[in-house]
GROMACS .gro file of C-alpha atoms in nm:
model
  239
    1MET     CA    1   1.845   2.424   0.472
    2PRO     CA    2   1.733   2.394   0.837
    3ASN     CA    3   1.695   2.044   0.979
    4GLN     CA    4   1.833   1.891   0.661
    5PRO     CA    5   1.861   1.514   0.707
    6ASP     CA    6   2.203   1.355   0.705
    7PRO     CA    7   2.266   1.125   0.406
    8ARG     CA    8   2.379   0.863   0.660
    9ASP     CA    9   2.023   0.845   0.790
   10ASN     CA   10   2.001   0.598   0.502
   11HIS     CA   11   2.151   0.271   0.626
   12LEU     CA   12   2.332   0.186   0.302
   13LEU     CA   13   2.505   0.523   0.287
   14ALA     CA   14   2.589   0.492   0.657
   15ALA     CA   15   2.752   0.153   0.594
   16LEU     CA   16   2.994   0.284   0.329
   17SER     CA   17   3.361   0.322   0.406
   18ALA     CA   18   3.482   0.676   0.469
   19ASP     CA   19   3.654   0.691   0.129
   20GLU     CA   20   3.346   0.573  -0.060
   21TYR     CA   21   3.118   0.810   0.126
   22GLU     CA   22   3.344   1.109   0.058
   23ARG     CA   23   3.358   1.024  -0.313
   24LEU     CA   24   2.978   1.009  -0.340
   25LEU     CA   25   2.893   1.302  -0.114
   26PRO     CA   26   2.942   1.581  -0.375
   27ASP     CA   27   2.697   1.404  -0.608
   28LEU     CA   28   2.424   1.341  -0.349
   29THR     CA   29   2.136   1.588  -0.370
   30LEU     CA   30   1.838   1.611  -0.135
   31ALA     CA   31   1.510   1.534  -0.311
   32PRO     CA   32   1.155   1.569  -0.173
   33MET     CA   33   0.949   1.252  -0.195
   34ILE     CA   34   0.586   1.355  -0.246
   35LEU     CA   35   0.309   1.104  -0.178
   36GLY     CA   36   0.203   0.939  -0.504
   37ASP     CA   37   0.501   1.061  -0.709
   38THR     CA   38   0.637   0.811  -0.961
   39LEU     CA   39   1.016   0.766  -0.956
   40CYS     CA   40   1.037   0.494  -1.217
   41GLU     CA   41   0.810   0.380  -1.499
   42PRO     CA   42   0.818   0.031  -1.656
   43TYR     CA   43   1.079  -0.013  -1.931
   44ILE     CA   44   1.195   0.351  -1.918
   45LYS     CA   45   1.565   0.393  -1.851
   46MET     CA   46   1.641   0.530  -1.506
   47GLN     CA   47   1.880   0.823  -1.480
   48ASN     CA   48   1.912   0.836  -1.102
   49VAL     CA   49   1.887   0.622  -0.792
   50TYR     CA   50   1.731   0.726  -0.462
   51PHE     CA   51   1.837   0.661  -0.104
   52PRO     CA   52   1.530   0.727   0.115
   53VAL     CA   53   1.596   0.875   0.458
   54ASP     CA   54   1.245   0.917   0.600
   55SER     CA   55   1.023   0.823   0.307
   56ILE     CA   56   0.897   0.490   0.174
   57VAL     CA   57   0.878   0.385  -0.190
   58SER     CA   58   0.662   0.100  -0.319
   59LEU     CA   59   0.777  -0.119  -0.606
   60LEU     CA   60   0.468  -0.218  -0.804
   61CYS     CA   61   0.390  -0.468  -1.075
   62VAL     CA   62   0.144  -0.301  -1.314
   63MET     CA   63  -0.086  -0.504  -1.540
   64GLU     CA   64  -0.213  -0.412  -1.887
   65ASP     CA   65  -0.561  -0.333  -1.749
   66GLY     CA   66  -0.414  -0.082  -1.502
   67GLY     CA   67  -0.433  -0.309  -1.200
   68SER     CA   68  -0.129  -0.321  -0.976
   69ALA     CA   69   0.014  -0.492  -0.670
   70GLU     CA   70   0.308  -0.412  -0.451
   71ILE     CA   71   0.603  -0.651  -0.470
   72ALA     CA   72   0.837  -0.473  -0.225
   73VAL     CA   73   0.886  -0.162  -0.015
   74VAL     CA   74   1.205   0.043   0.011
   75GLY     CA   75   1.282   0.280   0.294
   76ASN     CA   76   1.585   0.403   0.483
   77GLU     CA   77   1.736   0.054   0.468
   78GLY     CA   78   1.782   0.062   0.093
   79ILE     CA   79   1.800   0.211  -0.252
   80VAL     CA   80   1.551   0.261  -0.535
   81GLY     CA   81   1.700   0.171  -0.873
   82VAL     CA   82   1.890  -0.156  -0.839
   83SER     CA   83   1.853  -0.218  -1.214
   84LEU     CA   84   2.111   0.055  -1.279
   85PHE     CA   85   2.394  -0.132  -1.111
   86MET     CA   86   2.267  -0.480  -1.200
   87GLY     CA   87   2.320  -0.404  -1.568
   88GLY     CA   88   1.962  -0.379  -1.688
   89ASP     CA   89   1.902  -0.001  -1.678
   90THR     CA   90   1.524  -0.062  -1.703
   91THR     CA   91   1.272  -0.267  -1.507
   92PRO     CA   92   0.916  -0.387  -1.576
   93ASN     CA   93   0.809  -0.243  -1.241
   94GLN     CA   94   0.695   0.098  -1.124
   95ALA     CA   95   0.833   0.284  -0.820
   96VAL     CA   96   0.583   0.511  -0.640
   97VAL     CA   97   0.623   0.712  -0.320
   98GLN     CA   98   0.411   0.542  -0.054
   99SER     CA   99   0.500   0.766   0.240
  100ALA     CA  100   0.617   1.124   0.187
  101GLY     CA  101   0.952   1.250   0.314
  102MET     CA  102   1.299   1.300   0.176
  103ALA     CA  103   1.560   1.098  -0.010
  104TYR     CA  104   1.908   1.158  -0.148
  105LYS     CA  105   1.934   1.135  -0.524
  106LEU     CA  106   2.246   1.010  -0.697
  107SER     CA  107   2.310   1.000  -1.071
  108GLY     CA  108   2.343   0.661  -1.233
  109ARG     CA  109   2.683   0.769  -1.365
  110ALA     CA  110   2.819   0.835  -1.015
  111LEU     CA  111   2.671   0.514  -0.877
  112LYS     CA  112   2.818   0.299  -1.154
  113ALA     CA  113   3.160   0.461  -1.119
  114GLU     CA  114   3.174   0.361  -0.753
  115PHE     CA  115   3.009   0.022  -0.802
  116TYR     CA  116   3.256  -0.085  -1.070
  117ARG     CA  117   3.550  -0.010  -0.846
  118SER     CA  118   3.458  -0.355  -0.709
  119GLY     CA  119   3.511  -0.239  -0.354
  120PRO     CA  120   3.302  -0.271  -0.036
  121MET     CA  121   3.011  -0.073  -0.185
  122GLN     CA  122   2.965  -0.329  -0.460
  123ARG     CA  123   2.942  -0.613  -0.208
  124LEU     CA  124   2.703  -0.411   0.011
  125LEU     CA  125   2.468  -0.335  -0.279
  126LEU     CA  126   2.471  -0.696  -0.396
  127ARG     CA  127   2.377  -0.813  -0.045
  128TYR     CA  128   2.100  -0.553  -0.038
  129THR     CA  129   1.971  -0.681  -0.373
  130GLN     CA  130   1.961  -1.035  -0.234
  131ALA     CA  131   1.751  -0.912   0.060
  132LEU     CA  132   1.521  -0.724  -0.178
  133LEU     CA  133   1.471  -1.038  -0.389
  134THR     CA  134   1.379  -1.226  -0.072
  135GLN     CA  135   1.115  -0.963   0.005
  136MET     CA  136   0.973  -0.990  -0.347
  137ALA     CA  137   0.956  -1.369  -0.335
  138GLN     CA  138   0.800  -1.373   0.011
  139THR     CA  139   0.542  -1.113  -0.094
  140ALA     CA  140   0.435  -1.336  -0.385
  141VAL     CA  141   0.397  -1.634  -0.152
  142CYS     CA  142   0.212  -1.426   0.107
  143ASN     CA  143  -0.036  -1.290  -0.146
  144ARG     CA  144  -0.115  -1.645  -0.261
  145HIS     CA  145  -0.133  -1.833   0.069
  146HIS     CA  146  -0.216  -1.595   0.354
  147SER     CA  147  -0.528  -1.409   0.457
  148LEU     CA  148  -0.580  -1.039   0.391
  149ASP     CA  149  -0.567  -0.977   0.767
  150GLU     CA  150  -0.219  -1.132   0.780
  151GLN     CA  151  -0.107  -0.946   0.468
  152LEU     CA  152  -0.220  -0.613   0.613
  153CYS     CA  153  -0.031  -0.679   0.937
  154ARG     CA  154   0.282  -0.767   0.737
  155TRP     CA  155   0.246  -0.451   0.530
  156LEU     CA  156   0.198  -0.232   0.836
  157LEU     CA  157   0.501  -0.382   1.011
  158LEU     CA  158   0.730  -0.345   0.708
  159SER     CA  159   0.619   0.018   0.670
  160HIS     CA  160   0.660   0.087   1.042
  161ASP     CA  161   1.015  -0.051   1.033
  162ARG     CA  162   1.105   0.216   0.780
  163LEU     CA  163   0.958   0.516   0.965
  164SER     CA  164   1.070   0.704   1.274
  165SER     CA  165   0.714   0.756   1.402
  166ASN     CA  166   0.418   0.534   1.484
  167GLU     CA  167   0.191   0.706   1.231
  168LEU     CA  168   0.150   0.628   0.862
  169ILE     CA  169  -0.021   0.871   0.626
  170MET     CA  170  -0.204   0.629   0.401
  171THR     CA  171  -0.560   0.592   0.271
  172GLN     CA  172  -0.735   0.258   0.263
  173GLU     CA  173  -0.772   0.295  -0.113
  174LEU     CA  174  -0.396   0.327  -0.156
  175ILE     CA  175  -0.336   0.027   0.071
  176ALA     CA  176  -0.582  -0.173  -0.141
  177ASN     CA  177  -0.390  -0.077  -0.455
  178MET     CA  178  -0.063  -0.182  -0.291
  179LEU     CA  179  -0.200  -0.520  -0.186
  180GLY     CA  180  -0.391  -0.572  -0.509
  181VAL     CA  181  -0.726  -0.625  -0.334
  182ARG     CA  182  -1.063  -0.452  -0.309
  183ARG     CA  183  -1.091  -0.148  -0.083
  184GLU     CA  184  -1.379  -0.312   0.104
  185GLY     CA  185  -1.150  -0.594   0.208
  186VAL     CA  186  -0.894  -0.350   0.351
  187THR     CA  187  -1.171  -0.162   0.533
  188GLU     CA  188  -1.288  -0.483   0.697
  189ALA     CA  189  -0.936  -0.598   0.788
  190ALA     CA  190  -0.838  -0.255   0.925
  191GLY     CA  191  -1.160  -0.246   1.125
  192LYS     CA  192  -1.070  -0.575   1.294
  193LEU     CA  193  -0.727  -0.441   1.389
  194GLN     CA  194  -0.877  -0.120   1.521
  195ARG     CA  195  -1.139  -0.301   1.732
  196ALA     CA  196  -0.858  -0.515   1.874
  197GLY     CA  197  -0.674  -0.198   1.981
  198LEU     CA  198  -0.377  -0.259   1.751
  199ILE     CA  199  -0.418   0.045   1.526
  200LYS     CA  200  -0.620   0.365   1.508
  201TYR     CA  201  -0.740   0.480   1.167
  202ARG     CA  202  -0.872   0.825   1.082
  203ARG     CA  203  -0.890   1.009   0.751
  204GLY     CA  204  -0.583   0.864   0.588
  205HIS     CA  205  -0.376   0.838   0.908
  206ILE     CA  206  -0.293   0.501   1.062
  207ALA     CA  207  -0.141   0.503   1.410
  208ILE     CA  208   0.034   0.187   1.531
  209LEU     CA  209  -0.085   0.136   1.890
  210ASP     CA  210   0.032  -0.219   1.962
  211ARG     CA  211   0.322  -0.340   1.748
  212SER     CA  212   0.365  -0.667   1.936
  213GLY     CA  213  -0.002  -0.741   1.875
  214LEU     CA  214   0.049  -0.692   1.501
  215GLU     CA  215   0.350  -0.924   1.511
  216GLU     CA  216   0.134  -1.191   1.676
  217ARG     CA  217  -0.132  -1.161   1.407
  218THR     CA  218   0.090  -1.150   1.100
  219CYS     CA  219   0.211  -1.451   0.906
  220GLU     CA  220   0.564  -1.593   0.892
  221CYS     CA  221   0.651  -1.376   0.591
  222TYR     CA  222   0.729  -1.065   0.793
  223ALA     CA  223   0.987  -1.245   1.010
  224VAL     CA  224   1.148  -1.411   0.706
  225VAL     CA  225   1.197  -1.077   0.531
  226LYS     CA  226   1.318  -0.891   0.839
  227SER     CA  227   1.566  -1.159   0.939
  228GLU     CA  228   1.712  -1.166   0.588
  229TYR     CA  229   1.766  -0.790   0.587
  230ASP     CA  230   1.924  -0.814   0.933
  231ARG     CA  231   2.147  -1.102   0.826
  232LEU     CA  232   2.270  -0.944   0.506
  233LEU     CA  233   2.294  -0.578   0.605
  234ASP     CA  234   2.317  -0.532   0.980
  235GLU     CA  235   2.537  -0.824   1.073
  236ALA     CA  236   2.756  -0.890   0.768
  237PRO     CA  237   3.072  -0.680   0.745
  238VAL     CA  238   3.110  -0.456   0.440
  239THR     CA  239   3.465  -0.560   0.364
   0.00000   0.00000   0.00000
C-alpha cells in the first residue's frame, strides 16, 4: 500500500522496546477510521484495540434518552480499548471516530499476551491509562465550571494536538454532540473565535489560524491534561 503509515506514528507503539514491538508487529493490521464509525458500544465486549496514527476517536457517555457528551479524546498519543487490559472487557462508554484517518488494530488476545508479560509495555499502558483518567476527570470539571467558549477552545486544542495539520473536518452539530450542548451555542462560540481571527470555519472544516490565541482563551483544563500526558508518557522512561 503506497504511503502506508508506520505503526510507530502512534506514540505508544513508538515507545515500546524493540523486542515488544517485534512481537506485536505481525498482529498489527492497518484499519481505516471513517468519520462517525463506532468502534465500541456500551457493555459489548471488545475484541480489538486501536492505535490511531492520524485519526481521532471520541469516548462518549451516552444517556438513556440518546443524549451524549464526550469524556475524552484519543489520538496518536494513545489507544482505544483500555478496558481490555484493565480486566473489564466492556465499558459503559461509546467510542466514535471524530476525525477520519487510519489506525492500527490489534486483537485483544495479542494485547493481553504482551501486557501480562509484566514488562515495559504494561507499565507504559498503565501510565497512559492514568493520563486518560486525568483527561476524563478534567473534562467533567470543565463542563460544570467553565464557559462554552472556554470548552470549545479546550476541545479545539486537544484535537489539534492529535493531528498533523491545522484543519479539522468537523461540523458544528457534531461538536455540539461531543460537548453535550445545543448547536446554537457552538455556532455562537465558534463565531466569536472566527471574528477574533483565531479560527476559520466553512462547511464542516475548521482551520486553526492562531493557536496561541486559543491557548489564551481556554481554561486551565487544557494545560492540566496536556502536562499530565507529557509527564507520564513523554518524560517517564518505559523501563
